[in-house]
PDB file of C-alpha atoms and ligand atoms in Angstrom:
ATOM      1  CA  MET A  11      -0.014   0.006  -0.005  1.00  0.00           C
ATOM      2  CA  THR A  12       1.366   3.442  -0.855  1.00  0.00           C
ATOM      3  CA  GLN A  13       1.570   5.803   2.057  1.00  0.00           C
ATOM      4  CA  ALA A  14       0.257   9.351   1.733  1.00  0.00           C
ATOM      5  CA  PRO A  15       2.947  12.014   1.658  1.00  0.00           C
ATOM      6  CA  ILE A  16       3.636  13.740   4.974  1.00  0.00           C
ATOM      7  CA  ALA A  17       3.308  17.225   3.431  1.00  0.00           C
ATOM      8  CA  ARG A  18       1.865  18.462   0.206  1.00  0.00           C
ATOM      9  CA  PHE A  19       3.744  21.395  -1.277  1.00  0.00           C
ATOM     10  CA  THR A  20       1.438  23.547  -3.407  1.00  0.00           C
ATOM     11  CA  ARG A  21       2.530  26.972  -4.812  1.00  0.00           C
ATOM     12  CA  LEU A  22       6.159  28.023  -4.919  1.00  0.00           C
ATOM     13  CA  ARG A  23       6.215  31.218  -2.903  1.00  0.00           C
ATOM     14  CA  HIS A  24       9.657  32.791  -2.362  1.00  0.00           C
ATOM     15  CA  ALA A  25      13.361  32.050  -2.120  1.00  0.00           C
ATOM     16  CA  THR A  26      15.970  33.405   0.292  1.00  0.00           C
ATOM     17  CA  PHE A  27      19.448  34.243  -0.896  1.00  0.00           C
ATOM     18  CA  THR A  28      22.573  35.474   0.849  1.00  0.00           C
ATOM     19  CA  SER A  29      24.693  37.981  -1.091  1.00  0.00           C
ATOM     20  CA  PRO A  30      28.060  39.647  -0.503  1.00  0.00           C
ATOM     21  CA  ASP A  31      26.501  42.887  -1.775  1.00  0.00           C
ATOM     22  CA  PRO A  32      22.763  42.989  -0.997  1.00  0.00           C
ATOM     23  CA  GLU A  33      22.360  46.585  -2.244  1.00  0.00           C
ATOM     24  CA  ARG A  34      23.844  45.726  -5.655  1.00  0.00           C
ATOM     25  CA  LEU A  35      21.510  42.728  -5.832  1.00  0.00           C
ATOM     26  CA  LEU A  36      18.524  44.879  -4.769  1.00  0.00           C
ATOM     27  CA  ASP A  37      19.319  47.319  -7.542  1.00  0.00           C
ATOM     28  CA  TYR A  38      19.406  44.490 -10.091  1.00  0.00           C
ATOM     29  CA  TYR A  39      16.017  43.136  -8.919  1.00  0.00           C
ATOM     30  CA  ARG A  40      14.484  46.605  -8.987  1.00  0.00           C
ATOM     31  CA  VAL A  41      15.830  47.754 -12.330  1.00  0.00           C
ATOM     32  CA  VAL A  42      16.097  44.518 -14.303  1.00  0.00           C
ATOM     33  CA  ILE A  43      13.738  41.859 -12.940  1.00  0.00           C
ATOM     34  CA  GLY A  44      11.139  44.234 -11.626  1.00  0.00           C
ATOM     35  CA  LEU A  45      10.561  43.449  -7.963  1.00  0.00           C
ATOM     36  CA  GLY A  46      10.084  46.148  -5.322  1.00  0.00           C
ATOM     37  CA  LEU A  47      11.360  46.614  -1.799  1.00  0.00           C
ATOM     38  CA  VAL A  48       8.720  45.912   0.794  1.00  0.00           C
ATOM     39  CA  ALA A  49      10.778  46.433   3.956  1.00  0.00           C
ATOM     40  CA  ARG A  50      14.181  46.216   5.499  1.00  0.00           C
ATOM     41  CA  ASP A  51      14.647  44.360   8.764  1.00  0.00           C
ATOM     42  CA  GLY A  52      18.204  44.643  10.128  1.00  0.00           C
ATOM     43  CA  GLY A  53      20.286  43.274   7.288  1.00  0.00           C
ATOM     44  CA  ARG A  54      17.385  41.565   5.539  1.00  0.00           C
ATOM     45  CA  LEU A  55      15.696  42.865   2.419  1.00  0.00           C
ATOM     46  CA  PHE A  56      12.203  41.760   1.463  1.00  0.00           C
ATOM     47  CA  LEU A  57      11.123  42.057  -2.199  1.00  0.00           C
ATOM     48  CA  ALA A  58       7.625  41.632  -3.630  1.00  0.00           C
ATOM     49  CA  ASN A  59       6.306  41.282  -7.149  1.00  0.00           C
ATOM     50  CA  GLU A  60       3.663  43.463  -8.757  1.00  0.00           C
ATOM     51  CA  SER A  61       0.960  41.215  -7.281  1.00  0.00           C
ATOM     52  CA  GLU A  62       2.106  42.312  -3.807  1.00  0.00           C
ATOM     53  CA  GLN A  63       3.402  38.856  -2.857  1.00  0.00           C
ATOM     54  CA  LEU A  64       6.763  38.311  -1.171  1.00  0.00           C
ATOM     55  CA  SER A  65       9.094  36.830  -3.826  1.00  0.00           C
ATOM     56  CA  LEU A  66      12.648  37.114  -2.526  1.00  0.00           C
ATOM     57  CA  VAL A  67      14.466  37.657   0.747  1.00  0.00           C
ATOM     58  CA  ILE A  68      18.087  38.845   0.602  1.00  0.00           C
ATOM     59  CA  GLU A  69      20.551  38.611   3.495  1.00  0.00           C
ATOM     60  CA  ARG A  70      24.252  39.447   3.718  1.00  0.00           C
ATOM     61  CA  GLY A  71      26.614  36.503   3.260  1.00  0.00           C
ATOM     62  CA  ASP A  72      28.270  34.383   0.547  1.00  0.00           C
ATOM     63  CA  ALA A  73      26.330  34.294  -2.720  1.00  0.00           C
ATOM     64  CA  ALA A  74      24.101  31.279  -2.094  1.00  0.00           C
ATOM     65  CA  LEU A  75      20.553  30.037  -1.993  1.00  0.00           C
ATOM     66  CA  GLN A  76      19.425  29.675   1.650  1.00  0.00           C
ATOM     67  CA  SER A  77      15.872  28.401   1.470  1.00  0.00           C
ATOM     68  CA  ILE A  78      12.851  27.802  -0.728  1.00  0.00           C
ATOM     69  CA  ALA A  79       9.318  28.501   0.473  1.00  0.00           C
ATOM     70  CA  PHE A  80       6.201  26.630  -0.642  1.00  0.00           C
ATOM     71  CA  GLU A  81       2.639  27.230   0.409  1.00  0.00           C
ATOM     72  CA  ILE A  82       0.588  24.393   1.943  1.00  0.00           C
ATOM     73  CA  SER A  83      -3.181  24.018   2.128  1.00  0.00           C
ATOM     74  CA  PRO A  84      -5.108  26.084   4.731  1.00  0.00           C
ATOM     75  CA  ASP A  85      -6.716  22.796   5.830  1.00  0.00           C
ATOM     76  CA  VAL A  86      -3.428  21.413   7.137  1.00  0.00           C
ATOM     77  CA  GLN A  87      -2.913  21.593  10.909  1.00  0.00           C
ATOM     78  CA  ILE A  88       0.558  23.057  10.972  1.00  0.00           C
ATOM     79  CA  GLU A  89       1.399  21.715  14.439  1.00  0.00           C
ATOM     80  CA  ALA A  90       0.387  18.209  13.395  1.00  0.00           C
ATOM     81  CA  LEU A  91       2.485  18.597  10.204  1.00  0.00           C
ATOM     82  CA  GLY A  92       5.453  19.691  12.404  1.00  0.00           C
ATOM     83  CA  ALA A  93       4.994  16.579  14.553  1.00  0.00           C
ATOM     84  CA  ALA A  94       4.877  14.353  11.447  1.00  0.00           C
ATOM     85  CA  LEU A  95       8.033  15.949  10.003  1.00  0.00           C
ATOM     86  CA  LYS A  96       9.745  15.500  13.357  1.00  0.00           C
ATOM     87  CA  GLN A  97       8.824  11.853  13.373  1.00  0.00           C
ATOM     88  CA  ALA A  98      10.354  11.536   9.905  1.00  0.00           C
ATOM     89  CA  GLY A  99      13.643  12.961  11.373  1.00  0.00           C
ATOM     90  CA  LEU A 100      13.467  16.305   9.610  1.00  0.00           C
ATOM     91  CA  ARG A 101      13.778  18.555  12.676  1.00  0.00           C
ATOM     92  CA  PRO A 102      11.091  21.161  11.810  1.00  0.00           C
ATOM     93  CA  GLU A 103      10.919  24.610  13.474  1.00  0.00           C
ATOM     94  CA  LEU A 104       7.702  26.614  13.776  1.00  0.00           C
ATOM     95  CA  HIS A 105       8.065  30.417  13.493  1.00  0.00           C
ATOM     96  CA  SER A 106       5.465  33.076  14.236  1.00  0.00           C
ATOM     97  CA  ASP A 107       5.344  36.321  12.151  1.00  0.00           C
ATOM     98  CA  PRO A 108       8.666  35.504  10.507  1.00  0.00           C
ATOM     99  CA  LEU A 109       8.233  37.533   7.313  1.00  0.00           C
ATOM    100  CA  PRO A 110       6.105  40.365   5.922  1.00  0.00           C
ATOM    101  CA  GLY A 111       2.731  38.919   4.919  1.00  0.00           C
ATOM    102  CA  VAL A 112       3.442  35.519   6.545  1.00  0.00           C
ATOM    103  CA  SER A 113       2.025  34.744   9.984  1.00  0.00           C
ATOM    104  CA  ARG A 114       3.279  31.188  10.483  1.00  0.00           C
ATOM    105  CA  LEU A 115       6.096  29.258   8.851  1.00  0.00           C
ATOM    106  CA  LEU A 116       7.346  25.735   9.411  1.00  0.00           C
ATOM    107  CA  SER A 117      10.942  25.240   8.268  1.00  0.00           C
ATOM    108  CA  PHE A 118      13.020  22.096   7.913  1.00  0.00           C
ATOM    109  CA  SER A 119      16.119  20.917   6.075  1.00  0.00           C
ATOM    110  CA  ASP A 120      15.757  18.123   3.491  1.00  0.00           C
ATOM    111  CA  PRO A 121      18.059  15.063   3.643  1.00  0.00           C
ATOM    112  CA  GLU A 122      20.747  16.943   1.677  1.00  0.00           C
ATOM    113  CA  GLY A 123      20.612  20.040   3.860  1.00  0.00           C
ATOM    114  CA  THR A 124      18.546  22.454   1.742  1.00  0.00           C
ATOM    115  CA  ARG A 125      16.180  24.480   3.887  1.00  0.00           C
ATOM    116  CA  PHE A 126      12.551  24.583   3.016  1.00  0.00           C
ATOM    117  CA  GLU A 127       9.849  26.790   4.437  1.00  0.00           C
ATOM    118  CA  LEU A 128       6.179  25.830   4.459  1.00  0.00           C
ATOM    119  CA  ILE A 129       3.689  28.643   4.796  1.00  0.00           C
ATOM    120  CA  GLN A 130      -0.094  28.958   4.984  1.00  0.00           C
ATOM    121  CA  GLY A 131      -1.917  31.886   3.390  1.00  0.00           C
ATOM    122  CA  TRP A 132      -0.611  35.402   2.922  1.00  0.00           C
ATOM    123  CA  THR A 133      -1.503  39.056   3.242  1.00  0.00           C
ATOM    124  CA  PRO A 134      -0.460  41.502   0.557  1.00  0.00           C
ATOM    125  CA  THR A 135       2.986  43.044   0.897  1.00  0.00           C
ATOM    126  CA  PRO A 136       3.077  45.900  -1.569  1.00  0.00           C
ATOM    127  CA  ALA A 137       6.410  47.375  -2.524  1.00  0.00           C
ATOM    128  CA  GLN A 138       7.119  50.880  -1.151  1.00  0.00           C
ATOM    129  CA  GLU A 139       7.928  51.989  -4.678  1.00  0.00           C
ATOM    130  CA  ARG A 140       6.502  51.705  -8.137  1.00  0.00           C
ATOM    131  CA  ILE A 141       7.549  48.416  -9.690  1.00  0.00           C
ATOM    132  CA  GLY A 142       9.781  49.029 -12.720  1.00  0.00           C
ATOM    133  CA  GLY A 143      12.053  46.826 -14.833  1.00  0.00           C
ATOM    134  CA  LEU A 144      10.430  43.754 -16.323  1.00  0.00           C
ATOM    135  CA  ALA A 145       7.792  43.419 -13.600  1.00  0.00           C
ATOM    136  CA  VAL A 146       7.962  39.647 -13.778  1.00  0.00           C
ATOM    137  CA  ALA A 147       4.809  37.718 -12.880  1.00  0.00           C
ATOM    138  CA  LYS A 148       6.294  35.570 -10.135  1.00  0.00           C
ATOM    139  CA  LEU A 149       9.081  33.258  -9.047  1.00  0.00           C
ATOM    140  CA  GLY A 150       8.324  30.194 -11.158  1.00  0.00           C
ATOM    141  CA  HIS A 151      10.732  27.413 -10.280  1.00  0.00           C
ATOM    142  CA  VAL A 152      13.976  26.542  -8.598  1.00  0.00           C
ATOM    143  CA  ALA A 153      16.412  23.859  -9.870  1.00  0.00           C
ATOM    144  CA  LEU A 154      18.857  22.260  -7.416  1.00  0.00           C
ATOM    145  CA  ARG A 155      21.931  20.185  -8.064  1.00  0.00           C
ATOM    146  CA  THR A 156      22.151  16.829  -6.321  1.00  0.00           C
ATOM    147  CA  PRO A 157      24.408  13.798  -6.526  1.00  0.00           C
ATOM    148  CA  ASP A 158      21.290  11.615  -6.627  1.00  0.00           C
ATOM    149  CA  PRO A 159      18.288  12.968  -8.539  1.00  0.00           C
ATOM    150  CA  GLN A 160      16.484   9.593  -8.203  1.00  0.00           C
ATOM    151  CA  ALA A 161      16.656   9.761  -4.401  1.00  0.00           C
ATOM    152  CA  ALA A 162      15.641  13.430  -4.405  1.00  0.00           C
ATOM    153  CA  SER A 163      12.677  12.760  -6.675  1.00  0.00           C
ATOM    154  CA  GLU A 164      11.541   9.900  -4.449  1.00  0.00           C
ATOM    155  CA  PHE A 165      11.809  12.035  -1.332  1.00  0.00           C
ATOM    156  CA  TYR A 166       9.874  14.956  -2.843  1.00  0.00           C
ATOM    157  CA  ALA A 167       7.234  12.641  -4.329  1.00  0.00           C
ATOM    158  CA  ASN A 168       6.743  10.281  -1.404  1.00  0.00           C
ATOM    159  CA  VAL A 169       7.261  12.688   1.477  1.00  0.00           C
ATOM    160  CA  MET A 170       6.343  16.128   0.067  1.00  0.00           C
ATOM    161  CA  GLY A 171       3.645  15.251  -2.444  1.00  0.00           C
ATOM    162  CA  LEU A 172       5.210  16.527  -5.629  1.00  0.00           C
ATOM    163  CA  ARG A 173       4.687  14.700  -8.884  1.00  0.00           C
ATOM    164  CA  VAL A 174       7.313  13.819 -11.523  1.00  0.00           C
ATOM    165  CA  SER A 175       6.588  15.641 -14.791  1.00  0.00           C
ATOM    166  CA  ASP A 176       9.595  14.602 -16.916  1.00  0.00           C
ATOM    167  CA  TRP A 177      13.050  13.169 -16.752  1.00  0.00           C
ATOM    168  CA  ILE A 178      15.945  13.982 -19.084  1.00  0.00           C
ATOM    169  CA  GLU A 179      17.626  10.596 -19.210  1.00  0.00           C
ATOM    170  CA  ASP A 180      18.440   9.786 -15.585  1.00  0.00           C
ATOM    171  CA  ARG A 181      20.107  13.102 -14.812  1.00  0.00           C
ATOM    172  CA  PHE A 182      17.464  15.849 -14.580  1.00  0.00           C
ATOM    173  CA  VAL A 183      13.994  15.551 -13.081  1.00  0.00           C
ATOM    174  CA  PHE A 184      11.189  18.095 -13.360  1.00  0.00           C
ATOM    175  CA  MET A 185       8.630  18.025 -10.549  1.00  0.00           C
ATOM    176  CA  ARG A 186       5.325  19.791 -10.180  1.00  0.00           C
ATOM    177  CA  SER A 187       3.635  20.880  -7.001  1.00  0.00           C
ATOM    178  CA  GLY A 188       0.542  22.372  -8.702  1.00  0.00           C
ATOM    179  CA  PHE A 189      -0.749  22.404 -12.266  1.00  0.00           C
ATOM    180  CA  GLU A 190       2.446  23.903 -13.733  1.00  0.00           C
ATOM    181  CA  HIS A 191       4.894  21.488 -15.372  1.00  0.00           C
ATOM    182  CA  HIS A 192       7.651  22.199 -12.802  1.00  0.00           C
ATOM    183  CA  THR A 193       8.302  24.190  -9.688  1.00  0.00           C
ATOM    184  CA  LEU A 194      11.224  22.175  -8.319  1.00  0.00           C
ATOM    185  CA  ASN A 195      13.895  20.370 -10.367  1.00  0.00           C
ATOM    186  CA  PHE A 196      16.949  18.284  -9.603  1.00  0.00           C
ATOM    187  CA  ALA A 197      20.030  17.991 -11.786  1.00  0.00           C
ATOM    188  CA  ARG A 198      22.794  15.469 -11.269  1.00  0.00           C
ATOM    189  CA  ALA A 199      26.020  17.103 -10.035  1.00  0.00           C
ATOM    190  CA  PRO A 200      28.630  16.265  -7.396  1.00  0.00           C
ATOM    191  CA  VAL A 201      27.251  18.523  -4.662  1.00  0.00           C
ATOM    192  CA  ARG A 202      23.885  19.958  -3.591  1.00  0.00           C
ATOM    193  CA  ASN A 203      23.515  23.665  -4.436  1.00  0.00           C
ATOM    194  CA  LEU A 204      21.589  25.906  -6.775  1.00  0.00           C
ATOM    195  CA  HIS A 205      21.464  25.057 -10.480  1.00  0.00           C
ATOM    196  CA  HIS A 206      19.238  27.948 -11.590  1.00  0.00           C
ATOM    197  CA  PHE A 207      16.035  29.688 -10.638  1.00  0.00           C
ATOM    198  CA  ALA A 208      13.371  31.254 -12.832  1.00  0.00           C
ATOM    199  CA  PHE A 209      10.854  34.043 -13.012  1.00  0.00           C
ATOM    200  CA  GLU A 210       7.729  33.867 -15.110  1.00  0.00           C
ATOM    201  CA  LEU A 211       6.982  36.391 -17.838  1.00  0.00           C
ATOM    202  CA  ARG A 212       3.512  37.191 -19.063  1.00  0.00           C
ATOM    203  CA  GLY A 213       3.822  36.122 -22.733  1.00  0.00           C
ATOM    204  CA  PRO A 214       5.793  36.348 -25.973  1.00  0.00           C
ATOM    205  CA  ASP A 215       5.740  40.177 -26.047  1.00  0.00           C
ATOM    206  CA  HIS A 216       7.148  40.235 -22.540  1.00  0.00           C
ATOM    207  CA  MET A 217       9.845  37.711 -23.588  1.00  0.00           C
ATOM    208  CA  HIS A 218      10.841  39.964 -26.522  1.00  0.00           C
ATOM    209  CA  ARG A 219      10.948  42.964 -24.202  1.00  0.00           C
ATOM    210  CA  ALA A 220      13.079  40.952 -21.727  1.00  0.00           C
ATOM    211  CA  CYS A 221      15.709  40.262 -24.410  1.00  0.00           C
ATOM    212  CA  ASP A 222      15.902  43.998 -25.242  1.00  0.00           C
ATOM    213  CA  HIS A 223      15.922  44.954 -21.537  1.00  0.00           C
ATOM    214  CA  LEU A 224      18.801  42.550 -20.681  1.00  0.00           C
ATOM    215  CA  ALA A 225      20.799  43.933 -23.616  1.00  0.00           C
ATOM    216  CA  ARG A 226      20.206  47.489 -22.431  1.00  0.00           C
ATOM    217  CA  HIS A 227      21.558  46.529 -19.008  1.00  0.00           C
ATOM    218  CA  LYS A 228      24.552  44.704 -20.584  1.00  0.00           C
ATOM    219  CA  LEU A 229      23.483  41.335 -19.246  1.00  0.00           C
ATOM    220  CA  PRO A 230      24.245  38.831 -22.025  1.00  0.00           C
ATOM    221  CA  VAL A 231      21.615  36.260 -22.862  1.00  0.00           C
ATOM    222  CA  LEU A 232      23.651  33.034 -22.403  1.00  0.00           C
ATOM    223  CA  TRP A 233      21.042  30.695 -23.774  1.00  0.00           C
ATOM    224  CA  GLY A 234      17.851  31.293 -25.706  1.00  0.00           C
ATOM    225  CA  PRO A 235      15.358  32.361 -26.729  1.00  0.00           C
ATOM    226  CA  VAL A 236      14.554  28.700 -27.017  1.00  0.00           C
ATOM    227  CA  ARG A 237      11.381  26.621 -26.765  1.00  0.00           C
ATOM    228  CA  HIS A 238      12.292  23.696 -24.553  1.00  0.00           C
ATOM    229  CA  GLY A 239      11.141  20.130 -25.060  1.00  0.00           C
ATOM    230  CA  PRO A 240      10.372  19.232 -21.415  1.00  0.00           C
ATOM    231  CA  GLY A 241       7.784  21.768 -20.224  1.00  0.00           C
ATOM    232  CA  HIS A 242       7.607  23.367 -23.701  1.00  0.00           C
ATOM    233  CA  ASN A 243       8.253  26.840 -22.203  1.00  0.00           C
ATOM    234  CA  THR A 244      10.160  29.522 -23.998  1.00  0.00           C
ATOM    235  CA  ALA A 245      13.195  30.637 -21.997  1.00  0.00           C
ATOM    236  CA  ILE A 246      16.225  32.906 -21.842  1.00  0.00           C
ATOM    237  CA  TYR A 247      19.062  32.630 -19.323  1.00  0.00           C
ATOM    238  CA  HIS A 248      21.453  35.214 -17.883  1.00  0.00           C
ATOM    239  CA  ARG A 249      23.522  35.618 -14.740  1.00  0.00           C
ATOM    240  CA  ASN A 250      22.612  37.955 -11.947  1.00  0.00           C
ATOM    241  CA  PRO A 251      25.318  40.119 -10.276  1.00  0.00           C
ATOM    242  CA  ASP A 252      26.028  37.272  -7.797  1.00  0.00           C
ATOM    243  CA  GLY A 253      26.739  34.894 -10.671  1.00  0.00           C
ATOM    244  CA  HIS A 254      23.575  32.829 -10.304  1.00  0.00           C
ATOM    245  CA  LEU A 255      21.893  31.684 -13.477  1.00  0.00           C
ATOM    246  CA  VAL A 256      18.455  33.256 -13.811  1.00  0.00           C
ATOM    247  CA  GLU A 257      15.900  32.026 -16.306  1.00  0.00           C
ATOM    248  CA  LEU A 258      13.039  34.101 -17.618  1.00  0.00           C
ATOM    249  CA  PHE A 259      10.286  31.920 -19.082  1.00  0.00           C
ATOM    250  CA  CYS A 260       6.744  31.854 -20.264  1.00  0.00           C
ATOM    251  CA  ASP A 261       4.245  29.432 -21.749  1.00  0.00           C
ATOM    252  CA  LEU A 262       4.973  26.462 -19.519  1.00  0.00           C
ATOM    253  CA  ASP A 263       2.985  23.220 -19.964  1.00  0.00           C
ATOM    254  CA  ARG A 264       0.106  22.771 -17.520  1.00  0.00           C
ATOM    255  CA  MET A 265      -1.467  19.630 -16.175  1.00  0.00           C
ATOM    256  CA  THR A 266      -4.841  21.241 -15.641  1.00  0.00           C
ATOM    257  CA  ASP A 267      -6.376  17.946 -14.516  1.00  0.00           C
ATOM    258  CA  GLU A 268      -4.171  15.480 -12.658  1.00  0.00           C
ATOM    259  CA  ALA A 269      -6.785  12.725 -13.190  1.00  0.00           C
ATOM    260  CA  LEU A 270      -6.206  12.879 -16.986  1.00  0.00           C
ATOM    261  CA  GLY A 271      -2.466  12.426 -16.559  1.00  0.00           C
ATOM    262  CA  TYR A 272      -1.400  14.536 -19.530  1.00  0.00           C
ATOM    263  CA  PHE A 273      -0.499  18.177 -20.183  1.00  0.00           C
ATOM    264  CA  GLU A 274      -2.992  20.517 -21.843  1.00  0.00           C
ATOM    265  CA  PRO A 275      -2.472  19.842 -25.573  1.00  0.00           C
ATOM    266  CA  ARG A 276      -0.414  22.382 -27.482  1.00  0.00           C
ATOM    267  CA  PRO A 277       0.581  22.552 -31.148  1.00  0.00           C
ATOM    268  CA  TRP A 278       4.263  22.028 -30.519  1.00  0.00           C
ATOM    269  CA  HIS A 279       3.891  18.786 -28.556  1.00  0.00           C
ATOM    270  CA  ARG A 280       5.440  15.799 -30.337  1.00  0.00           C
ATOM    271  CA  ASP A 281       3.377  13.317 -28.309  1.00  0.00           C
ATOM    272  CA  ARG A 282      -0.407  13.483 -28.344  1.00  0.00           C
ATOM    273  CA  PRO A 283      -1.291  13.522 -25.559  1.00  0.00           C
ATOM    274  CA  GLN A 284       1.889  14.807 -23.938  1.00  0.00           C
ATOM    275  CA  ARG A 285       2.356  12.686 -20.798  1.00  0.00           C
ATOM    276  CA  PRO A 286       5.248  12.740 -18.328  1.00  0.00           C
ATOM    277  CA  LYS A 287       8.112  10.780 -19.859  1.00  0.00           C
ATOM    278  CA  VAL A 288      11.840  10.223 -20.021  1.00  0.00           C
ATOM    279  CA  TRP A 289      13.413  12.410 -22.749  1.00  0.00           C
ATOM    280  CA  VAL A 290      16.394  10.710 -24.445  1.00  0.00           C
ATOM    281  CA  GLY A 291      18.640  12.078 -27.158  1.00  0.00           C
ATOM    282  CA  LEU A 292      18.708  15.303 -29.169  1.00  0.00           C
ATOM    283  CA  PRO A 293      17.232  17.463 -30.478  1.00  0.00           C
ATOM    284  CA  ARG A 294      15.171  17.944 -27.323  1.00  0.00           C
ATOM    285  CA  ASP A 295      14.177  21.523 -27.700  1.00  0.00           C
ATOM    286  CA  VAL A 296      11.447  22.478 -30.194  1.00  0.00           C
ATOM    287  CA  TRP A 297      13.476  25.386 -31.592  1.00  0.00           C
ATOM    288  CA  GLY A 298      16.403  27.602 -30.656  1.00  0.00           C
ATOM    289  CA  MET A 299      20.164  27.342 -30.569  1.00  0.00           C
ATOM    290  CA  ALA A 300      22.172  25.088 -28.249  1.00  0.00           C
ATOM    291  CA  PRO A 301      23.409  26.838 -25.045  1.00  0.00           C
ATOM    292  CA  SER A 302      26.515  29.049 -25.257  1.00  0.00           C
ATOM    293  CA  PRO A 303      29.695  27.437 -23.923  1.00  0.00           C
ATOM    294  CA  GLU A 304      29.425  29.454 -20.745  1.00  0.00           C
ATOM    295  CA  CYS A 305      26.013  28.026 -20.224  1.00  0.00           C
ATOM    296  CA  THR A 306      26.495  24.380 -21.188  1.00  0.00           C
ATOM    297  CA  GLU A 307      27.104  23.187 -17.674  1.00  0.00           C
ATOM    298  CA  PHE A 308      23.592  24.384 -16.980  1.00  0.00           C
ATOM    299  CA  ALA A 309      22.056  22.795 -20.044  1.00  0.00           C
ATOM    300  CA  ARG A 310      19.163  20.923 -18.537  1.00  0.00           C
TER     301      ARG A 310
HETATM  302 FE1  FE2 B 411      14.335  26.257 -15.639  1.00  0.00          FE
END
């Protein structure tokens, strides 16, 4: 008998990064990505998107991802969830009023030491300033490196309720927490750390504008525009001032009904219907050039 997962991640909410130069990073997010400063708390900076939802937290430190926050259902008893995570050896901590717009947060570290935050509900956290730059729609997904993507996918499926959307051979797994093709990915690499993270754009016009906007800010597009195979999103990749690879994407596959088990049909799908599968061989992408040499290590 299959056991129900302990938790069920739903929406990806925000990510926390440390940066050696938080002000430089803040400037990039304001001017290029289009997030706005909500508040400062000691050394911490809180940034929201145009929909007044917390999207990023920046703290001073080495350039690194610190945690990833997902929302859980309002029906979940958070204390009971904490007890269940504890029983599973995950050492959860419950925090009250930890972040703007978030009243309760349950944090834990996964078996490879990446910190996750589970939150219920939210109140709007408008930026103190007019949102400029690209005004991205939201934080869309985070991809982590791991020595063992199979083990990671099993943990996130069996314990955290994510579903596998696609594999690239046995080295890259795309997992969905809601209807979108992926919110959390794992790529095979020697150590656990960040592979890339991605913000969602609103459509092809926005993608076109993003290419022009990155050029104006002298941020080379390292890969793309491309329409990927897995997920079938269009995407461009660049590096932020801390050297992290940032993807801007739109038009991601959606599994609007889990019971049907396939992604909403789209003209560029090669399989009809397009079900989760293992992608083997090239060409994988629907169109677009191969990644630039600087970007190949990130080729998913
Ligand atoms: Fe991505």
